[in-house]
PDB file of C-alpha atoms and ligand atoms in Angstrom:
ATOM      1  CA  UNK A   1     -10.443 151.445  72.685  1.00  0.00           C
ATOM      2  CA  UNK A   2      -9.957 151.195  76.476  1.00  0.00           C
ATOM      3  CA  UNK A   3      -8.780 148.061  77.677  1.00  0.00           C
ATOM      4  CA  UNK A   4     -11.350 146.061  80.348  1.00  0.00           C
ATOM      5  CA  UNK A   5      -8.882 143.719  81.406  1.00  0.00           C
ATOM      6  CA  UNK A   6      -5.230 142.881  80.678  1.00  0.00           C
ATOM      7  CA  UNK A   7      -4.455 141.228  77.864  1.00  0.00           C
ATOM      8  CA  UNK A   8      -2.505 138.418  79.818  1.00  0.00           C
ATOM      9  CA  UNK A   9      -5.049 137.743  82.881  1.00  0.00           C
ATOM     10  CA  UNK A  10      -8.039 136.829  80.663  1.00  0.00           C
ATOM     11  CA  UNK A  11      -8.687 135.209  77.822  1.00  0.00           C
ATOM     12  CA  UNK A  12     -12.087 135.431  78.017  1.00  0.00           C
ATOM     13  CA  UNK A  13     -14.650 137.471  80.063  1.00  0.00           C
ATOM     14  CA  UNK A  14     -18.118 138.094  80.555  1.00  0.00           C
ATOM     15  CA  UNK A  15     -19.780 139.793  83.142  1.00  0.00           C
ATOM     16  CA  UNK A  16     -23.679 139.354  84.314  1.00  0.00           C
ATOM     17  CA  UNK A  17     -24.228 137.969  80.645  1.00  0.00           C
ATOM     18  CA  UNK A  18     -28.117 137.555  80.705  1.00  0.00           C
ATOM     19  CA  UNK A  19     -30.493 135.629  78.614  1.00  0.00           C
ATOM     20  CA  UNK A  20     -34.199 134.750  77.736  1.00  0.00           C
ATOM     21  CA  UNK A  21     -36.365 132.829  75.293  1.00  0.00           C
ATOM     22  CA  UNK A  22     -39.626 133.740  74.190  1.00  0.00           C
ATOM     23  CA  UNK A  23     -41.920 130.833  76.014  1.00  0.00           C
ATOM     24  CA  UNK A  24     -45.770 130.229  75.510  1.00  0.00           C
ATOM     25  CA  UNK A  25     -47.345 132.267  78.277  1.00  0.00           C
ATOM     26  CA  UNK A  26     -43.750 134.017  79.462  1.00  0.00           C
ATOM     27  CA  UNK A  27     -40.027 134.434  78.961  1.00  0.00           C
ATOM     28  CA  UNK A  28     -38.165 131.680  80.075  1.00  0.00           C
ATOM     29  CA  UNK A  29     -34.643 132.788  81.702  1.00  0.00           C
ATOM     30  CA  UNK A  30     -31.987 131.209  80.642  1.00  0.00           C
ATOM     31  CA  UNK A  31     -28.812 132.836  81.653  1.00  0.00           C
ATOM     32  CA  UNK A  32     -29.426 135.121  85.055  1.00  0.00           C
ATOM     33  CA  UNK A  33     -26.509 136.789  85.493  1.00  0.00           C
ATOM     34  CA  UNK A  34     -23.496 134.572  85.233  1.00  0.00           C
ATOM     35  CA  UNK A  35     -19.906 136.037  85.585  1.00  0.00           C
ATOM     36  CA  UNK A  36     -17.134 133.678  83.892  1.00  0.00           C
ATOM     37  CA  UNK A  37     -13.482 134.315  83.348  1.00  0.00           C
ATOM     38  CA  UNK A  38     -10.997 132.141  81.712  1.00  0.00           C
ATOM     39  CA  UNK A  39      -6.962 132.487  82.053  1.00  0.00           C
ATOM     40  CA  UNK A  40      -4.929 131.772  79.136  1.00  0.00           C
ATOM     41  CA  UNK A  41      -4.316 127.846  79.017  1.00  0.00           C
ATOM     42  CA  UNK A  42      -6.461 127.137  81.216  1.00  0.00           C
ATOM     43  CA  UNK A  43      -9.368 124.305  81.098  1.00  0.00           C
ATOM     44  CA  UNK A  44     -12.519 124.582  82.529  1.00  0.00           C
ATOM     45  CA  UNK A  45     -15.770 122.034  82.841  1.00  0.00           C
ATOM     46  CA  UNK A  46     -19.460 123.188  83.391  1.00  0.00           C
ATOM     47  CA  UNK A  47     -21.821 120.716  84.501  1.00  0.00           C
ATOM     48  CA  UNK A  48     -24.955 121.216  84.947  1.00  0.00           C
ATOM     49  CA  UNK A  49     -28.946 119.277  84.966  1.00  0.00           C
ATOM     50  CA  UNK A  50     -30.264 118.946  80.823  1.00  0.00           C
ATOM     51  CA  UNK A  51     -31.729 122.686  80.036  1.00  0.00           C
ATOM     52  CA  UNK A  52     -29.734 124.453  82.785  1.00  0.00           C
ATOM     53  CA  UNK A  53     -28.313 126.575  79.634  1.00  0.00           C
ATOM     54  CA  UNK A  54     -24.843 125.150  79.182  1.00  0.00           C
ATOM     55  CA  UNK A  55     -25.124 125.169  75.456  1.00  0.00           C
ATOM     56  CA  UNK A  56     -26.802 128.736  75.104  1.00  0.00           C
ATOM     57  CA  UNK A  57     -24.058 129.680  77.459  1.00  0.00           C
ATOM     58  CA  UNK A  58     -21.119 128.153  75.121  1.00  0.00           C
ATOM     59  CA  UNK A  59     -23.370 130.279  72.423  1.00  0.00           C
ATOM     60  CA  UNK A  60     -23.096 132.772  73.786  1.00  0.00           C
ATOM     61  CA  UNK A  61     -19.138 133.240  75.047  1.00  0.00           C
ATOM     62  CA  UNK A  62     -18.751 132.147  71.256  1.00  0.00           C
ATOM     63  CA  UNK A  63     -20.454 135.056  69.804  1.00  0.00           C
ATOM     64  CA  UNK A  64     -22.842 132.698  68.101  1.00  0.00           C
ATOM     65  CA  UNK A  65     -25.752 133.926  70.093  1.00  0.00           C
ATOM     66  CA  UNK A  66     -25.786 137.325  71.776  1.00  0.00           C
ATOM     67  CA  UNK A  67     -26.862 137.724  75.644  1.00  0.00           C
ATOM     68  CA  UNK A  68     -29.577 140.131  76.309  1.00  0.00           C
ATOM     69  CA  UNK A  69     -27.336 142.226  78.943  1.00  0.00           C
ATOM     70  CA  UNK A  70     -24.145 141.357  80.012  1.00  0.00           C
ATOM     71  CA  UNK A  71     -20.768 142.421  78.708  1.00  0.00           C
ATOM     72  CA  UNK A  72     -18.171 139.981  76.677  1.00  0.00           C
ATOM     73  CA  UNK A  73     -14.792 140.626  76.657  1.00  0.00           C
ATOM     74  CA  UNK A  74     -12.226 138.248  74.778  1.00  0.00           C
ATOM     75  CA  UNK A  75      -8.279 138.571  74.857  1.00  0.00           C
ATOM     76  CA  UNK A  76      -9.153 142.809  76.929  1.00  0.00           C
ATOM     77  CA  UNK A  77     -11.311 143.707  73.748  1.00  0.00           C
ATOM     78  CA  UNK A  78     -14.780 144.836  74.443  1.00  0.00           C
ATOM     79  CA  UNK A  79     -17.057 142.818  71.674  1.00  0.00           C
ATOM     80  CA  UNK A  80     -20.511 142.993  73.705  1.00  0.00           C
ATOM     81  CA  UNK A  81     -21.229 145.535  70.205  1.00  0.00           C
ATOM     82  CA  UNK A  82     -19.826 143.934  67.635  1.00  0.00           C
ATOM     83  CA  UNK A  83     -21.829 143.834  64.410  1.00  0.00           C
ATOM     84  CA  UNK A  84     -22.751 139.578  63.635  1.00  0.00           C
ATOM     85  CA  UNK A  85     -20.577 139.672  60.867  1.00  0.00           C
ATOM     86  CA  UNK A  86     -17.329 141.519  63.116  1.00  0.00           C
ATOM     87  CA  UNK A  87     -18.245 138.606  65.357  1.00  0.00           C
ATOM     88  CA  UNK A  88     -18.034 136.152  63.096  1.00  0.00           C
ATOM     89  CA  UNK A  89     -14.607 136.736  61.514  1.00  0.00           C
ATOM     90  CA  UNK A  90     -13.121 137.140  65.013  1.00  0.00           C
ATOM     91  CA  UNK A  91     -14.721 134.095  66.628  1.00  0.00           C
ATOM     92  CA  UNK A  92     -12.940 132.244  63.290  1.00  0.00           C
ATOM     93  CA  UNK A  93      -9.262 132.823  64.451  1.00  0.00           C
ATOM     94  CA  UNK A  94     -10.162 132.811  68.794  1.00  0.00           C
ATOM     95  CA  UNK A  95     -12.711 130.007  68.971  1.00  0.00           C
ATOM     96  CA  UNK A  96     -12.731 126.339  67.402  1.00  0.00           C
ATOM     97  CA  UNK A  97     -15.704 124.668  68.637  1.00  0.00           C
ATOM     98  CA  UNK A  98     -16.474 120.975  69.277  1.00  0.00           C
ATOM     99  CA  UNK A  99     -20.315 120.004  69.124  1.00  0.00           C
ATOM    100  CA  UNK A 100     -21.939 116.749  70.816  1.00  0.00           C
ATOM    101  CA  UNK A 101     -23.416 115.975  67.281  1.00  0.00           C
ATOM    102  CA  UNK A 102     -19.838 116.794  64.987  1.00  0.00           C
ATOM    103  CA  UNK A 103     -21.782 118.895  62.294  1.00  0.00           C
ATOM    104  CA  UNK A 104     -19.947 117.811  59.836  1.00  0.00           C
ATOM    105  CA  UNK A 105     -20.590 118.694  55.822  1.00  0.00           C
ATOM    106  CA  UNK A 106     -22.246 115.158  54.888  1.00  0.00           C
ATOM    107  CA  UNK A 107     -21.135 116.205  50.837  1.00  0.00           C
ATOM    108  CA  UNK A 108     -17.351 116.837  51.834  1.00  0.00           C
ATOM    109  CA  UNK A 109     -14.473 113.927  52.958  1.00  0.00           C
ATOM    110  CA  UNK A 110     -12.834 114.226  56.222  1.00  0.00           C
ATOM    111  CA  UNK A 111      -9.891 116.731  54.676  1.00  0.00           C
ATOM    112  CA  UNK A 112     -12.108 118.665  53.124  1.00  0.00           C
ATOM    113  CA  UNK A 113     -14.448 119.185  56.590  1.00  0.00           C
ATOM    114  CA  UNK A 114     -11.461 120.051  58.037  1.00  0.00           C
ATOM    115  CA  UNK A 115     -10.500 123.259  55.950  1.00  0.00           C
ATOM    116  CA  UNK A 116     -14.083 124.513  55.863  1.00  0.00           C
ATOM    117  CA  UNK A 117     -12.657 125.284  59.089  1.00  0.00           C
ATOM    118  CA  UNK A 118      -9.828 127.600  57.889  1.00  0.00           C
ATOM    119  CA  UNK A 119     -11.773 128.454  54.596  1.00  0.00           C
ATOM    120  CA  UNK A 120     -14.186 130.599  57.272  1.00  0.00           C
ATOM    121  CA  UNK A 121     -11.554 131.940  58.682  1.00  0.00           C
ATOM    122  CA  UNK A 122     -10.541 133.067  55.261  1.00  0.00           C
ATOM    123  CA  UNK A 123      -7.686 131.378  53.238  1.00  0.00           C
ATOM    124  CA  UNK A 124      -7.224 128.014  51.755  1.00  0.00           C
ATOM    125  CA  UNK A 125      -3.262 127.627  50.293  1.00  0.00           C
ATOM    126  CA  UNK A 126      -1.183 124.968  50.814  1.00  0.00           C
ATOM    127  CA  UNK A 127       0.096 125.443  54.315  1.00  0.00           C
ATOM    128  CA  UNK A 128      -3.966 125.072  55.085  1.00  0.00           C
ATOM    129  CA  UNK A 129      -4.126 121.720  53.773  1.00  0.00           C
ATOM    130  CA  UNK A 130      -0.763 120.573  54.878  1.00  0.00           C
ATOM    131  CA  UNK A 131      -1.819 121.333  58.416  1.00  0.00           C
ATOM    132  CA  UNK A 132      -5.633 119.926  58.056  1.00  0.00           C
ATOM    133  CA  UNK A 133      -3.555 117.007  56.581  1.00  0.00           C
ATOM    134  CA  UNK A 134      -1.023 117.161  59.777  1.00  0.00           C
ATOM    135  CA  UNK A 135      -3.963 117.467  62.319  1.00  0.00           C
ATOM    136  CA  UNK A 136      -5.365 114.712  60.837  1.00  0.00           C
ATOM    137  CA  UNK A 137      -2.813 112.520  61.421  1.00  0.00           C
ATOM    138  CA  UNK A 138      -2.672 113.859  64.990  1.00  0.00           C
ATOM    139  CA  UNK A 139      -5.968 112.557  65.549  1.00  0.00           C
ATOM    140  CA  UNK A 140      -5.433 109.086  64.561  1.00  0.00           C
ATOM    141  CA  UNK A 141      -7.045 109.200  60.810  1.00  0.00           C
ATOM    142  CA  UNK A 142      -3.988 108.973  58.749  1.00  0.00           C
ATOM    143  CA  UNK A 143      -5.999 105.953  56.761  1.00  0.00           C
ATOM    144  CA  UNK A 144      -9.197 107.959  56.347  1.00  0.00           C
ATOM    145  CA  UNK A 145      -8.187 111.822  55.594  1.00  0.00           C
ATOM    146  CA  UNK A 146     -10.060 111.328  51.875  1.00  0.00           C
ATOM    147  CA  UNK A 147     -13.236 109.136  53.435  1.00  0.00           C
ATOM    148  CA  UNK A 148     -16.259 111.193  52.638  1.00  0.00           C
ATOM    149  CA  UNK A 149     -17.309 112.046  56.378  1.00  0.00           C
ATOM    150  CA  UNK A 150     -20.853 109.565  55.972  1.00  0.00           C
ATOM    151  CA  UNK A 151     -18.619 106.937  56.037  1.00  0.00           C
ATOM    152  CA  UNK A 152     -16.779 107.653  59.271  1.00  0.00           C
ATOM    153  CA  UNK A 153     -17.873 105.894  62.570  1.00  0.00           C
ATOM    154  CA  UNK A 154     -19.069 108.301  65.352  1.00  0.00           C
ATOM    155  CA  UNK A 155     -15.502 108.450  67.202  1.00  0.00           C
ATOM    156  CA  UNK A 156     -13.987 108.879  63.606  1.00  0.00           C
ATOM    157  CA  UNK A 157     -16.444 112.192  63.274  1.00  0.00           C
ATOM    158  CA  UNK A 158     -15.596 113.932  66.142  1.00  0.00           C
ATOM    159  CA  UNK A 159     -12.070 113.031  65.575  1.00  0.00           C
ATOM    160  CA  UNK A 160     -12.339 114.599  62.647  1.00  0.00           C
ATOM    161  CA  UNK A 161     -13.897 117.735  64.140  1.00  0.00           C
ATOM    162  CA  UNK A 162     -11.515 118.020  67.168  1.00  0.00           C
ATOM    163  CA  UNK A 163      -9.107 118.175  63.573  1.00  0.00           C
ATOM    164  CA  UNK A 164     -11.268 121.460  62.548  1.00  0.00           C
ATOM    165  CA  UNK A 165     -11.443 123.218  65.615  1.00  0.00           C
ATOM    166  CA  UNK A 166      -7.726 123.002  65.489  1.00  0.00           C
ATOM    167  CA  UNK A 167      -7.225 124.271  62.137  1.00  0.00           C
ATOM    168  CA  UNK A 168      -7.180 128.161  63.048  1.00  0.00           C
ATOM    169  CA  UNK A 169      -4.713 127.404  66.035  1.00  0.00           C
ATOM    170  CA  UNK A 170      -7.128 128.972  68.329  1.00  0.00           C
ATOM    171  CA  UNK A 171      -6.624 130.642  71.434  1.00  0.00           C
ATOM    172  CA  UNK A 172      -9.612 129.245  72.755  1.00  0.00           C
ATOM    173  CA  UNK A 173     -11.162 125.496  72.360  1.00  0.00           C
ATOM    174  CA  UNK A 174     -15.241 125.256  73.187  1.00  0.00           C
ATOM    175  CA  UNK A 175     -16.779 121.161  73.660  1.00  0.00           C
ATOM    176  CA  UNK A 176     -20.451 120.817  73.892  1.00  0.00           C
ATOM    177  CA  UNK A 177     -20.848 117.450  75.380  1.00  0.00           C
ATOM    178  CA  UNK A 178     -18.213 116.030  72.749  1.00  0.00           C
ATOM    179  CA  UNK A 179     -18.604 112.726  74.019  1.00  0.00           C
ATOM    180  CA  UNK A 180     -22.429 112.523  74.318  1.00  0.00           C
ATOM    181  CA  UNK A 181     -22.771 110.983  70.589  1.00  0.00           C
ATOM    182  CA  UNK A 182     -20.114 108.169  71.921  1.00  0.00           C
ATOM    183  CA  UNK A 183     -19.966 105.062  73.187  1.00  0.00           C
ATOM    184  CA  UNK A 184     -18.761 104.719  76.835  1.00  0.00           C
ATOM    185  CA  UNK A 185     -14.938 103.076  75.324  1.00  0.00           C
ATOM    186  CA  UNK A 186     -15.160 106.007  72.370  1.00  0.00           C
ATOM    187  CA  UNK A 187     -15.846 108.869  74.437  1.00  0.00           C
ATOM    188  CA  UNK A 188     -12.840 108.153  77.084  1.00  0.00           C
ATOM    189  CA  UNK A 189     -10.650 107.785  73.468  1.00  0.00           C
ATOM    190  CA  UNK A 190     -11.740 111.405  72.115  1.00  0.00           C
ATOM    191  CA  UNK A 191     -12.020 113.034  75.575  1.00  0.00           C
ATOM    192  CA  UNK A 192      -7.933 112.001  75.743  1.00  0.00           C
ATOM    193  CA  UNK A 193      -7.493 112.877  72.239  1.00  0.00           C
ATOM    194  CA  UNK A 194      -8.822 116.817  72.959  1.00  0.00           C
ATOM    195  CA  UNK A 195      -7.796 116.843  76.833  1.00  0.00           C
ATOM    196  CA  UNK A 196      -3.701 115.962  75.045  1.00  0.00           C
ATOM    197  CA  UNK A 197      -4.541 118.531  72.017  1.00  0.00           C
ATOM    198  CA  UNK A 198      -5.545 121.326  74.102  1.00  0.00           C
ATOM    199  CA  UNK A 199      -2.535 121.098  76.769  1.00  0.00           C
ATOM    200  CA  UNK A 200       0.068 120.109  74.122  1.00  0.00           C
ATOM    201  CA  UNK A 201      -0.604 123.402  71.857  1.00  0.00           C
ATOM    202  CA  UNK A 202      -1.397 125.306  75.025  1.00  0.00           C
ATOM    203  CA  UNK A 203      -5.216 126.704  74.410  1.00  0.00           C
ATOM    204  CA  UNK A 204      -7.903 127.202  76.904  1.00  0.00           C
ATOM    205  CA  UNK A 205     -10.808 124.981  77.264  1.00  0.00           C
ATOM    206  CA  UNK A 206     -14.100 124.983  78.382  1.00  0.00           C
ATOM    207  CA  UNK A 207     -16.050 121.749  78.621  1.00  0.00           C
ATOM    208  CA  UNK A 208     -19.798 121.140  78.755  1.00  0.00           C
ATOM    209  CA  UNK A 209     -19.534 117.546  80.035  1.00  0.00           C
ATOM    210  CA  UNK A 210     -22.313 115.575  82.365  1.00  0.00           C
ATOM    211  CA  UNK A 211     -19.075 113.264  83.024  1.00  0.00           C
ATOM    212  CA  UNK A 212     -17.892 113.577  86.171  1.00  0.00           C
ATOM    213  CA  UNK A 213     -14.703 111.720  85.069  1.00  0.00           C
ATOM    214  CA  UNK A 214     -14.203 114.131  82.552  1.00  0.00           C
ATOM    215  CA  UNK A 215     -14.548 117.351  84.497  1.00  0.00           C
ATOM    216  CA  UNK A 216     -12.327 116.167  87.398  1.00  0.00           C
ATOM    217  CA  UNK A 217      -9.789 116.724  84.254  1.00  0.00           C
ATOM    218  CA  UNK A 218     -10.016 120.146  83.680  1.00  0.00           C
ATOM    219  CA  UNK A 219      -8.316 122.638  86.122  1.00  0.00           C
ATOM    220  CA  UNK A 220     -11.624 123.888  87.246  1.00  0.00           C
ATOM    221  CA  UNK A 221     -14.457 122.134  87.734  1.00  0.00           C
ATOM    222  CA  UNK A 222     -17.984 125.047  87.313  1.00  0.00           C
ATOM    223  CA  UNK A 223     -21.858 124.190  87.399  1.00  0.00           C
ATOM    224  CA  UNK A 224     -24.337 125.589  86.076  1.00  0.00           C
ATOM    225  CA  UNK A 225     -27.335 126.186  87.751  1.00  0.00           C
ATOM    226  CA  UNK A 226     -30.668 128.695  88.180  1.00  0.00           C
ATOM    227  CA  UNK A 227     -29.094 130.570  85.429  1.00  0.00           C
ATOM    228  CA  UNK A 228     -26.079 131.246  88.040  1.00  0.00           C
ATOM    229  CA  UNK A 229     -22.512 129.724  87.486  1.00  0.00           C
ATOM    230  CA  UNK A 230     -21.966 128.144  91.208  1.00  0.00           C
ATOM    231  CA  UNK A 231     -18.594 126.234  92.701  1.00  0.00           C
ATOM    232  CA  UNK A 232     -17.152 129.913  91.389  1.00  0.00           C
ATOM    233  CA  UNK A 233     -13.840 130.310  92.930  1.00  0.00           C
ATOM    234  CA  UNK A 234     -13.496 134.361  92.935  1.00  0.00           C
TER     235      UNK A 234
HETATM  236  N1  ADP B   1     -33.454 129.132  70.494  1.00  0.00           N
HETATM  237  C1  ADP B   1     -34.201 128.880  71.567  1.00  0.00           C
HETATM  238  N2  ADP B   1     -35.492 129.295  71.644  1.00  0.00           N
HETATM  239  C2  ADP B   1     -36.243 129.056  72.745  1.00  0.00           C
HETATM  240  N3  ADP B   1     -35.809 128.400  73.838  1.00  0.00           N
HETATM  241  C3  ADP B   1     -34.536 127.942  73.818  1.00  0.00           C
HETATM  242  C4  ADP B   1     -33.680 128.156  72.693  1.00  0.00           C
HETATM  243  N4  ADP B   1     -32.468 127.600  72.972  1.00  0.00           N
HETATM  244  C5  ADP B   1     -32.574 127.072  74.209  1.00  0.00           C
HETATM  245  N5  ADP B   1     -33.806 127.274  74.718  1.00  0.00           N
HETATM  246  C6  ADP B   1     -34.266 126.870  76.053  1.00  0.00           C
HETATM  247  O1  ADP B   1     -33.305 127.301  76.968  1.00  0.00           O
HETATM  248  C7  ADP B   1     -33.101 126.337  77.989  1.00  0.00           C
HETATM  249  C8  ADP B   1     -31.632 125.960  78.050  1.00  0.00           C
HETATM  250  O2  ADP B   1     -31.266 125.245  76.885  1.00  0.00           O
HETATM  251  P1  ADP B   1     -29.787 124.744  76.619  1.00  0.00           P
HETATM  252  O3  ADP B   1     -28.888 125.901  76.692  1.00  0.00           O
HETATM  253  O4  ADP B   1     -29.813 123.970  75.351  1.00  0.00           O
HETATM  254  O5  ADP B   1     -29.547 123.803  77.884  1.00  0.00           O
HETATM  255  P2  ADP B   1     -28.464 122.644  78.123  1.00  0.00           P
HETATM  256  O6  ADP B   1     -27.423 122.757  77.058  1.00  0.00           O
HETATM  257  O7  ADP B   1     -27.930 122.899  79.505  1.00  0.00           O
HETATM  258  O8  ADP B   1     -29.199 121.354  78.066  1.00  0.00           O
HETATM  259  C9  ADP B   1     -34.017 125.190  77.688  1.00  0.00           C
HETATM  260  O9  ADP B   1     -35.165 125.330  78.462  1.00  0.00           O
HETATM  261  C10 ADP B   1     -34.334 125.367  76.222  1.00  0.00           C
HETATM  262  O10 ADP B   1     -35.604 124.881  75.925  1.00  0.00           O
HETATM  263 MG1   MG B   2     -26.759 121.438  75.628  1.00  0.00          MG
END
């Protein structure tokens, strides 16, 4: 298959990705056209005003939700026309995700949410659950690896999911408003916690963040806006 990009400039690409919803009397746009490339490594933050289309964006660059037109390109592989299920077993091993409301399995303990991560991605064996057990630690829940996640305050949760999106060593780490769940104290705590994770084990990072704090953190700060990524440095 020819090669878009080299492998080692981009990690991630997408070109004039497109998107509309279905509204009462019209479509609603959603994503008009936005360009976005990511480096290997490298963090970026998206801002942008409540229904600008940050999250359907995420969605999108995921795989979880495919853009009307555009192209998507991850590590120089074409995958704009990937089958769902293609998708879905790729997006296991390149993308852990981080979601502003941790989506954790309410029946399962914090271990156990944990390698659901790795069991999508295929395999559960003992070097699984010695690293859901080491990432655990990592995040500060060496006490609580066997609470069942109900019992787990809201920091506790989306430690536990920063955990998860780490399982498959990803290339590629996506936060939805990670800390919008959190109090003020909580949110600085996690937002450290995946800021250290992500530059420690080297992996790109985009995050959806309305914190100004937060995005001044990544290397590159992006907004959303009209549909159109702006503050894009070409
Ligand atoms: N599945 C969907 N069906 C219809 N409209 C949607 C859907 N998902 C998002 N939207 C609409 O798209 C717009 C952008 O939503 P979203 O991406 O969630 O914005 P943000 O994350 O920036 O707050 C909103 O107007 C929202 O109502
Ligand atoms: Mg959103």
């Amino acid at each position: 298959m020819p090669s878009e990009v080299n492998k080692s400039e981009y990690l991630l690409k997408a070109k004039e990705l497109g998107k509309q919803f279905p509204g009462v009397d019209s479509v609603i746009s959603v994503l008009n056209g936005v360009d976005f490339a990511l480096r290997p490594g490298e963090s970026v933050s998206i801002r942008g005003e409540s229904g600008s289309g940050k999250s359907t964006l995420l969605n999108v660059l995921s795989g979880l939700e495919r853009a009307d037109t555009g192209q998507l390109i991850w590590e120089g592989e074409d995958v704009t026309k990937y089958s769902l299920s293609k998708l879905a077993a790729a997006r296991a091993r390149f993308i852990g995700f981080v979601f502003q409301a941790y989506y954790l399995a309410p029946e399962l303990n914090a271990l156990e949410n944990v390698l659901l991560g790795a069991r999508i991605a295929g395999h559960v064996d003992t070097s699984e659950r010695d690293r859901a057990e080491a990432l655990l630690l990592r995040v500060g829940l060496k006490e609580r690896i066997r609470h069942s996640s109900t019992k787990l305050s809201g920091g506790e949760r989306q430690r536990v999911a920063v955990a998860r999106a780490m399982i498959n060593d990803p290339s590629l780490v996506l936060a939805d408003e990670p800390t919008g769940n959190l109090d003020e104290s909580t949110g600085y705590a996690v937002m450290d916690l995946l800021m250290e994770i992500a530059e420690e084990s080297q992996k790109s990072l985009v995050l959806v963040t309305h914190n100004p704090d937060f995005a001044a953190r990544t290397q590159r700060q992006l907004t959303l806006c009209l549909g159109k990524m702006a503050n894009q440095d070409k």
